PDB file of C-alpha atoms in Angstrom:
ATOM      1  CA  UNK A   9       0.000   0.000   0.000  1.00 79.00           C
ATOM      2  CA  UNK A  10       0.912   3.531  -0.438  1.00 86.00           C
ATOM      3  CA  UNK A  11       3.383   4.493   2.296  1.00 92.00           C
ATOM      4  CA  UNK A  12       6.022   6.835   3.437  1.00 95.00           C
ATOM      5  CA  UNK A  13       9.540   6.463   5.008  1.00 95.00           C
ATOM      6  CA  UNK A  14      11.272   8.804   6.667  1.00 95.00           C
ATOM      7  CA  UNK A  15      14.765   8.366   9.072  1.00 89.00           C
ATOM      8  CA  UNK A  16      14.101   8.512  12.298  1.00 86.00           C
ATOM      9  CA  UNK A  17      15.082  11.285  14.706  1.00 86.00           C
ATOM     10  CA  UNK A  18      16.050  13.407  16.255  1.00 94.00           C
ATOM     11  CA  UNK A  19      18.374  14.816  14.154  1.00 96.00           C
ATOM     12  CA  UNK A  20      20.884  16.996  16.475  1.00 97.00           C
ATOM     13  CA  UNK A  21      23.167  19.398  14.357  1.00 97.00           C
ATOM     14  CA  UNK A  22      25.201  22.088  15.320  1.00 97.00           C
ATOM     15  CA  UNK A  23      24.487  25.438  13.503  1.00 97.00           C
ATOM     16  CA  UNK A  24      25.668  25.891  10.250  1.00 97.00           C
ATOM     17  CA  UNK A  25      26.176  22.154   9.481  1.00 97.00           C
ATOM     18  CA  UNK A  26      24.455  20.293   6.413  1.00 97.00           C
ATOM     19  CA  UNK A  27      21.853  18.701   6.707  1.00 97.00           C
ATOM     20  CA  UNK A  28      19.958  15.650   5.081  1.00 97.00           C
ATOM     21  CA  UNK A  29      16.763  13.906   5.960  1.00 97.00           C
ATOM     22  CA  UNK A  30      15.918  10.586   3.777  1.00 97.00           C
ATOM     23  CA  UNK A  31      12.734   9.640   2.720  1.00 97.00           C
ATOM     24  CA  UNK A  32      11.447   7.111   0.443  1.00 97.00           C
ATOM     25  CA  UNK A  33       8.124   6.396  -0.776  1.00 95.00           C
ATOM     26  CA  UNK A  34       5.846   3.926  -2.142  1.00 94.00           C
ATOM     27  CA  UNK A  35       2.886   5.296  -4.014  1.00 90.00           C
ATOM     28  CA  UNK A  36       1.098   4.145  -7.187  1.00 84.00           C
ATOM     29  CA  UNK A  37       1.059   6.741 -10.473  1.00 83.00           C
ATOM     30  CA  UNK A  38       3.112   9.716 -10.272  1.00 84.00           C
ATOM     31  CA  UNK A  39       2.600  11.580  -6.912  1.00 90.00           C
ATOM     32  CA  UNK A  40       3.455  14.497  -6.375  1.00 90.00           C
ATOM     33  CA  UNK A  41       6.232  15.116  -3.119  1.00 94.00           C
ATOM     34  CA  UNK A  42       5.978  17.647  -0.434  1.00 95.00           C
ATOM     35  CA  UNK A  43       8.140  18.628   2.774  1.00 97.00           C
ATOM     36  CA  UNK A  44       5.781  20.145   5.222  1.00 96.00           C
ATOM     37  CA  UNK A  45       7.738  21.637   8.685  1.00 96.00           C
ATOM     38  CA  UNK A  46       6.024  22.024  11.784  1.00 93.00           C
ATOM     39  CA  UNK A  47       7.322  24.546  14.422  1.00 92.00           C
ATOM     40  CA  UNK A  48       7.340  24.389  17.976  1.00 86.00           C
ATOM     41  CA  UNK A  49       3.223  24.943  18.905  1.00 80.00           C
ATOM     42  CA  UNK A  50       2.539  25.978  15.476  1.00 84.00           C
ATOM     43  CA  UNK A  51       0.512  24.466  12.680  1.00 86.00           C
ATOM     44  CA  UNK A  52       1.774  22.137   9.604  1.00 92.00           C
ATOM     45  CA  UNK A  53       2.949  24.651   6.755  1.00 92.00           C
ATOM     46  CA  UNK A  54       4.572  23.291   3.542  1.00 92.00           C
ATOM     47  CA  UNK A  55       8.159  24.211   3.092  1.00 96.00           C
ATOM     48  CA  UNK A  56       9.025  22.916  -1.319  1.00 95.00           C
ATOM     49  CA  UNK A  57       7.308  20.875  -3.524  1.00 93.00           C
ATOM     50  CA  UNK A  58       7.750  18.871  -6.742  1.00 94.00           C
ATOM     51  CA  UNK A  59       5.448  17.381  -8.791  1.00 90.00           C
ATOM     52  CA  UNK A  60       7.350  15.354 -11.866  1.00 90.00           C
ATOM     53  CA  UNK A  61      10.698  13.355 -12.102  1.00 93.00           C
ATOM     54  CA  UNK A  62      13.493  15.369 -11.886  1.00 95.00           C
ATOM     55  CA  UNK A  63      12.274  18.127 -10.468  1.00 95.00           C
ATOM     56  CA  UNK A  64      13.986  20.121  -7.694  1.00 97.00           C
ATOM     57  CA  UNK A  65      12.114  21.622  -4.922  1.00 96.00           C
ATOM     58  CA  UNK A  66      13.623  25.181  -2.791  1.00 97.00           C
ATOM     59  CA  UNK A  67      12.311  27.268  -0.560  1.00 96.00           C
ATOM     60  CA  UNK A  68      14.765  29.131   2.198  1.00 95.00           C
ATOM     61  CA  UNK A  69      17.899  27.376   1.465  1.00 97.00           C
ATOM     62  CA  UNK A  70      15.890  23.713   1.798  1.00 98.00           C
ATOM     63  CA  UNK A  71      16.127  21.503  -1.595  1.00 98.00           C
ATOM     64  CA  UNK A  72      14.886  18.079  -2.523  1.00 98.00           C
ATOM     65  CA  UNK A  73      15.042  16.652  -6.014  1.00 97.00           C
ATOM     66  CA  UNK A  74      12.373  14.493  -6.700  1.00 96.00           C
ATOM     67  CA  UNK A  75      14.259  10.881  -7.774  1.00 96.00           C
ATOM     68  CA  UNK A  76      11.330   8.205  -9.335  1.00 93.00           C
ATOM     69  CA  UNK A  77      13.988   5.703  -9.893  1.00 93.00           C
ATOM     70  CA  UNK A  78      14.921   5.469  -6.463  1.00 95.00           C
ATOM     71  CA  UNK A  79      11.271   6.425  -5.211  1.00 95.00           C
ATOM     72  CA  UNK A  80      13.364   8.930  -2.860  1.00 96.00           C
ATOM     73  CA  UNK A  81      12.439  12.724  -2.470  1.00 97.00           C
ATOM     74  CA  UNK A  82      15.589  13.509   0.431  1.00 98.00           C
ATOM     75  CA  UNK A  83      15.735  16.957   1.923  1.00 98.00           C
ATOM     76  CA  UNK A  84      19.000  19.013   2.171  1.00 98.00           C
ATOM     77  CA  UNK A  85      20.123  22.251   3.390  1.00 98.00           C
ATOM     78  CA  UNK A  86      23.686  23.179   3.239  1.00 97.00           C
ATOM     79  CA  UNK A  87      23.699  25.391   6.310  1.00 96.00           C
ATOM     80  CA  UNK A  88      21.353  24.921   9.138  1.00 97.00           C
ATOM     81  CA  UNK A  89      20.278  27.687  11.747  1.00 97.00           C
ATOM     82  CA  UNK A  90      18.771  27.528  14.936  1.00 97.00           C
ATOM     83  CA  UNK A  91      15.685  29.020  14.182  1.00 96.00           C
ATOM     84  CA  UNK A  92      15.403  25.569  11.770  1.00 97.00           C
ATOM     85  CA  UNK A  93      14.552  23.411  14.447  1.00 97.00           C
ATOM     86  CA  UNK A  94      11.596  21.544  13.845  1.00 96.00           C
ATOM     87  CA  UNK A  95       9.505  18.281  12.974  1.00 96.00           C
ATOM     88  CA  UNK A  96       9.774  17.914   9.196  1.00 97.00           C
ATOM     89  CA  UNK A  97       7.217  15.541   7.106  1.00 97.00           C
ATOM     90  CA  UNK A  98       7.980  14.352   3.625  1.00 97.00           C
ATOM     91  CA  UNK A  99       4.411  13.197   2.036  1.00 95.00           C
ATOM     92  CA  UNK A 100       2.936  12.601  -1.177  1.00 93.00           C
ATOM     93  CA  UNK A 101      -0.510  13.339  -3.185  1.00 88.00           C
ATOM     94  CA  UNK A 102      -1.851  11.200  -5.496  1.00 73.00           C
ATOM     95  CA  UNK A 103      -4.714  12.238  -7.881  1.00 67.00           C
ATOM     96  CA  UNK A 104      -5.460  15.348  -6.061  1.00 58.00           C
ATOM     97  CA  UNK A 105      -6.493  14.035  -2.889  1.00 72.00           C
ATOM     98  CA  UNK A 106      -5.531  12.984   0.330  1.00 86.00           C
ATOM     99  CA  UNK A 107      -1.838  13.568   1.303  1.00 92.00           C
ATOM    100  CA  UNK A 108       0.256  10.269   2.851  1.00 93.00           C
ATOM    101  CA  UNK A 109       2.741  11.462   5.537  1.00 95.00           C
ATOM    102  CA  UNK A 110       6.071   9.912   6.872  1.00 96.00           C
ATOM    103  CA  UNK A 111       6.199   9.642  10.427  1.00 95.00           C
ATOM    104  CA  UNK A 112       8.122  12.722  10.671  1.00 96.00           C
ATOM    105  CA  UNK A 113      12.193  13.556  11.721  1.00 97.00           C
ATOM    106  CA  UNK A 114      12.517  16.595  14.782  1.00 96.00           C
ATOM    107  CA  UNK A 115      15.571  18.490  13.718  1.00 97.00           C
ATOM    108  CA  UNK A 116      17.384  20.182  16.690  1.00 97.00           C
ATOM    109  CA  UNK A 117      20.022  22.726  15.671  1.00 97.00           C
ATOM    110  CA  UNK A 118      22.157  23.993  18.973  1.00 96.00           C
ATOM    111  CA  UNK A 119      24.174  27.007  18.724  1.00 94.00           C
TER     112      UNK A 119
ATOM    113  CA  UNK B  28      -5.893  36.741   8.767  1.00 53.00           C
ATOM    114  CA  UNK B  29      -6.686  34.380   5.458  1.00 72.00           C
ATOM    115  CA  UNK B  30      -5.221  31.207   6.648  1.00 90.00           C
ATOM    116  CA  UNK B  31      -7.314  28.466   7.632  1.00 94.00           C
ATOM    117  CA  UNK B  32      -8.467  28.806  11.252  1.00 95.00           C
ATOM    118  CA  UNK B  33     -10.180  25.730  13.618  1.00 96.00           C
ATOM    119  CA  UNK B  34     -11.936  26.235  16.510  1.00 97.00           C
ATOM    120  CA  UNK B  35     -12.023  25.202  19.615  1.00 97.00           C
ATOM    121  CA  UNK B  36      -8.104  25.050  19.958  1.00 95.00           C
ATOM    122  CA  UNK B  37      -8.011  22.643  22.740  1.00 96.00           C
ATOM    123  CA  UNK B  38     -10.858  20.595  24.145  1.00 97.00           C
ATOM    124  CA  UNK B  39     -11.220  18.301  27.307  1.00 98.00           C
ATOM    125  CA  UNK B  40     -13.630  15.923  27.476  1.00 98.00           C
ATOM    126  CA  UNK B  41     -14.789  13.156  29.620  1.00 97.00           C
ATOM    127  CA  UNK B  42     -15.149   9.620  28.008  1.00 97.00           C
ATOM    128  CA  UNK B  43     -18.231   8.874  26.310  1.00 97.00           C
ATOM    129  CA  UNK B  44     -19.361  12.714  25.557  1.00 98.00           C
ATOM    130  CA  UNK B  45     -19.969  14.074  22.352  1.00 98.00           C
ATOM    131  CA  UNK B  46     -17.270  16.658  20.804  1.00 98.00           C
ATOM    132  CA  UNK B  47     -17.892  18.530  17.417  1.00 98.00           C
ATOM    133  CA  UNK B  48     -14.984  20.795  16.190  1.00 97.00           C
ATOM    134  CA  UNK B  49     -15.203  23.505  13.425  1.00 98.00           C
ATOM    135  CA  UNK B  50     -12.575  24.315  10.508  1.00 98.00           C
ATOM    136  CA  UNK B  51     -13.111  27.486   8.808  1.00 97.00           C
ATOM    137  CA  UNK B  52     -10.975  27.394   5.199  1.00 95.00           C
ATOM    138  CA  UNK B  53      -9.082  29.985   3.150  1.00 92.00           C
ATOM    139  CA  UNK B  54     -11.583  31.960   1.344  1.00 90.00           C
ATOM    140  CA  UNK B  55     -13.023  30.073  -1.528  1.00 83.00           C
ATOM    141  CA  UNK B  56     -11.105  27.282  -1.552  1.00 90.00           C
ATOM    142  CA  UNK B  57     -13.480  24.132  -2.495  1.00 90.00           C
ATOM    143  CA  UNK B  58     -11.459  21.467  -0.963  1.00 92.00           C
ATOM    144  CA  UNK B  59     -11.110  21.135   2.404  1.00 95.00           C
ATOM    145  CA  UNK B  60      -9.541  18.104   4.593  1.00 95.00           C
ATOM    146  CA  UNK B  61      -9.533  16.339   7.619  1.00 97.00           C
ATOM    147  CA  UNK B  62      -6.483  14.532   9.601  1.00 96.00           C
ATOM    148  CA  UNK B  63      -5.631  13.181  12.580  1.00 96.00           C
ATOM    149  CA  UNK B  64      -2.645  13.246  14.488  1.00 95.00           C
ATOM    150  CA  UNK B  65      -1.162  11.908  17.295  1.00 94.00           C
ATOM    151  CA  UNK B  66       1.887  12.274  19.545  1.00 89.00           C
ATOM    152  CA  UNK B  67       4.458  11.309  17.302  1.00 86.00           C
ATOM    153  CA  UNK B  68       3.451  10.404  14.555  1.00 91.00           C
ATOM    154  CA  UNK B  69       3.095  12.013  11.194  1.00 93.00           C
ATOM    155  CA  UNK B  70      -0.868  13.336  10.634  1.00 95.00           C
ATOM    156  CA  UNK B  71      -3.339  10.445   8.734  1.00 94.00           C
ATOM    157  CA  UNK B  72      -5.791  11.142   6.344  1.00 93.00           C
ATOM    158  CA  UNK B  73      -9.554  11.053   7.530  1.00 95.00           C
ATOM    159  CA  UNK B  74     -12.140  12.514   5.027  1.00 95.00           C
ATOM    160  CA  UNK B  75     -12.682  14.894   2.375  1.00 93.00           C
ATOM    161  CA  UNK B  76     -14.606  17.462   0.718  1.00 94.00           C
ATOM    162  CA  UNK B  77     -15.142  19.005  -2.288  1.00 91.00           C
ATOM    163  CA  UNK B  78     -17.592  22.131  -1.770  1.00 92.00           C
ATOM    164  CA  UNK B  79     -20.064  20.228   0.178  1.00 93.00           C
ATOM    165  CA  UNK B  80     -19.947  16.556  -1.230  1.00 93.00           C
ATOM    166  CA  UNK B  81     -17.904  14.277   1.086  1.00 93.00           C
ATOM    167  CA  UNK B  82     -16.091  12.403  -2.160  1.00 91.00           C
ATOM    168  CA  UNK B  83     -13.481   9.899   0.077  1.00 89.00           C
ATOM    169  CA  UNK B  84     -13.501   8.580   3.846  1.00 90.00           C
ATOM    170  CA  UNK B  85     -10.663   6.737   5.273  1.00 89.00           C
ATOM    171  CA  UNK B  86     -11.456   3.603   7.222  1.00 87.00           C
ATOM    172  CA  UNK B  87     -10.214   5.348  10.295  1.00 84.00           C
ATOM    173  CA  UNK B  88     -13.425   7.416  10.172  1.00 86.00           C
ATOM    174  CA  UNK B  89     -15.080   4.901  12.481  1.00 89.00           C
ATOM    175  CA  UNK B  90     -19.150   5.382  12.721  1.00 93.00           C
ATOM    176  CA  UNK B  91     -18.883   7.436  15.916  1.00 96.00           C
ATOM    177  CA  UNK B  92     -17.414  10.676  13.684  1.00 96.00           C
ATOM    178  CA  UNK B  93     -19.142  12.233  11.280  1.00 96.00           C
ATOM    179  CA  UNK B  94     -18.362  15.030   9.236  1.00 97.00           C
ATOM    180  CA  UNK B  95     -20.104  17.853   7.460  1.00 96.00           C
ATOM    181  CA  UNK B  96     -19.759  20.856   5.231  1.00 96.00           C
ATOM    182  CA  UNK B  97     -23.121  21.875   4.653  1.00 91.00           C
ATOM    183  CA  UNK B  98     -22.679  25.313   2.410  1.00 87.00           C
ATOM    184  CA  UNK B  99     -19.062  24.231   0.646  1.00 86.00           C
ATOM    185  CA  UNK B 100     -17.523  27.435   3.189  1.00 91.00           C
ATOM    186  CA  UNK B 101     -16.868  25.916   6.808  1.00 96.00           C
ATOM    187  CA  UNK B 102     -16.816  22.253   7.948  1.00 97.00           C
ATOM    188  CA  UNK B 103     -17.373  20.491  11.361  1.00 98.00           C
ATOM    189  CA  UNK B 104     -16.392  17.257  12.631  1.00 98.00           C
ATOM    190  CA  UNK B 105     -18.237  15.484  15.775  1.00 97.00           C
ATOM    191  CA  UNK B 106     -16.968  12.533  17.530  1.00 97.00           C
ATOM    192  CA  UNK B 107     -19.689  10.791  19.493  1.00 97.00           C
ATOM    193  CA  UNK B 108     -19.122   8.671  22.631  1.00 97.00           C
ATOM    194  CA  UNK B 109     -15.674   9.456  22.800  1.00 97.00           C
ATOM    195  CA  UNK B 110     -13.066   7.088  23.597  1.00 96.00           C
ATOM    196  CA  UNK B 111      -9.501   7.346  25.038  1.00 96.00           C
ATOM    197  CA  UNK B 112      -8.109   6.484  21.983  1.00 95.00           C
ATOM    198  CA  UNK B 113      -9.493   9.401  20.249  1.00 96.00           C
ATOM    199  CA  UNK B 114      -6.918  12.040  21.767  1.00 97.00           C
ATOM    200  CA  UNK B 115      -5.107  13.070  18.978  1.00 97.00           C
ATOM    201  CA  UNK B 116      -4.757  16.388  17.562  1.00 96.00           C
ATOM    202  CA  UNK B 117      -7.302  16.940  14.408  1.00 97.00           C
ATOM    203  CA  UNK B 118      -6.012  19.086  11.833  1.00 97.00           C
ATOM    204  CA  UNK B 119      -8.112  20.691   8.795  1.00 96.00           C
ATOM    205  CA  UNK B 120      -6.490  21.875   5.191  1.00 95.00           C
ATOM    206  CA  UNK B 121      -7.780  23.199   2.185  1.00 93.00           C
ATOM    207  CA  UNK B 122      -6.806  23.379  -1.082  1.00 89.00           C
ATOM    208  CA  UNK B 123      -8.126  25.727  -4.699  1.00 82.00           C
ATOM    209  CA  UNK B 124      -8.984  25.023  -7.911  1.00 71.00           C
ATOM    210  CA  UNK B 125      -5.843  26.541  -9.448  1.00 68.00           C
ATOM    211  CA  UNK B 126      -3.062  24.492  -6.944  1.00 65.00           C
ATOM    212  CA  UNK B 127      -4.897  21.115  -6.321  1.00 61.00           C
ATOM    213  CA  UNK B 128      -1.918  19.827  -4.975  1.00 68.00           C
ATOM    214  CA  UNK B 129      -1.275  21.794  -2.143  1.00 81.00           C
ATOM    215  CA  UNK B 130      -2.963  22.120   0.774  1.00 88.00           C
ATOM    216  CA  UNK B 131      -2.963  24.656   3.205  1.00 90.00           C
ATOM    217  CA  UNK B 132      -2.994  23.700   7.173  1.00 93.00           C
ATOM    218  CA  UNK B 133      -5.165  25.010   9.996  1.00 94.00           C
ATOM    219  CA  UNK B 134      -3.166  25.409  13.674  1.00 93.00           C
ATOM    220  CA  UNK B 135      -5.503  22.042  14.467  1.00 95.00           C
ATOM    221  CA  UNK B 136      -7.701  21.330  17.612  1.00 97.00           C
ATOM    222  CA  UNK B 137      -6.162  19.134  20.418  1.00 96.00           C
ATOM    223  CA  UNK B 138      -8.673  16.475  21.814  1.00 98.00           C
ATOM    224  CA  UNK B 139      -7.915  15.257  25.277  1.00 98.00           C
ATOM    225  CA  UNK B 140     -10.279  12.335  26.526  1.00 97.00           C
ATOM    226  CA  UNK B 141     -10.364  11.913  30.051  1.00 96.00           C
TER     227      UNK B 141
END
């Protein structure tokens, strides 16, 4: 069935290091791939996007290329700040509806 | 504010009450989603709409909820004879015509059954 896979965390970094959180997915069609981040006692918002092979994802220094032949849709950021810590989801959306969410990887950043 | 908003934020209730929990969505958006979440865990799809037909429910959407969005603008969710198990934060999205794909997240309601 359609599923998610994200590495566990949490993921403790000091500031300014690179990050990387894996996920792999397992969906039918051609999903489309999201990275949603959820702040401390604040509400799911979506942080990139891609919707077709190949296509790279960015939005304040984050980046994830979506990879079909590796079903893999990793997120990256080459310089992490406090203010970055966080619960990230990787998810897809198939046919326009309901979105499929990893577990979710907390990101801790210390100065 | 334009974002989608849910009330109440938090709400307590004893086992076996009744709970019913609003989601009000970005302006004239015709989608609009329901998810639960709990501790931990990344948030699972529970039921749809599109204006005001309810077009998918996941099997998680056991007979005690129900769900409704009468006018295709706001929705509400009730849970009926609530059970321990149903403490989990509910979170509602919404989604336009012109960016199907992405959906837009409401700060959700907290259940706690006691």
């Amino acid at each position: 069935g359609n599923s998610v896979t994200q590495m566990e965390g949490p993921v403790t970094l000091s500031e300014e290091a690179f990050l990387t959180i894996n996920c792999t997915y397992t969906a039918t069609g051609y999903p489309s791939l999201f990275w949603y981040v959820q702040y401390p006692g604040e509400g799911l918002q979506l942080l990139l996007k891609a919707t077709k092979a190949d296509d790279k994802g960015s939005n304040k220094g984050f980046e994830a290329t979506y990879r079909k032949e590796t079903t893999s849709f990793h997120l990256e950021k080459g310089s992490v700040q406090v203010s970055d810590s966080a619960v990230y989801f990787c998810a897809f959306n198939n046919a326009g509806n309901m979105l499929t969410f990893g577990g979710g990887t907390r990101l801790m950043v210390k100065p | 504010d334009t974002g989608v908003s849910q009330n109440p934020r938090h709400k307590i209730t004893k086992r076996g009450q009744n709970v019913t929990f609003r989601c009000d969505p970005i302006s004239e958006h015709n989608r609009l989603y329901w998810y639960r979440q709990t501790l931990g865990q990344g948030p699972e799809f529970l039921t749809y709409f599109q204006n005001e037909a309810q077009l998918e429910k996941s099997r998680l959407l056991s007979d005690r909820f129900s769900a409704e969005r009468p006018k295709g603008s706001f929705s509400t969710l009730e849970i009926q004879r609530t059970e321990q198990g149903d403490s989990a934060m509910y979170l509602c999205a919404s989604t336009g015509r012109g960016s199907v794909y992405e959906q837009y997240f409401g700060p959700g309601t907290r259940l706690t059954v006691t």
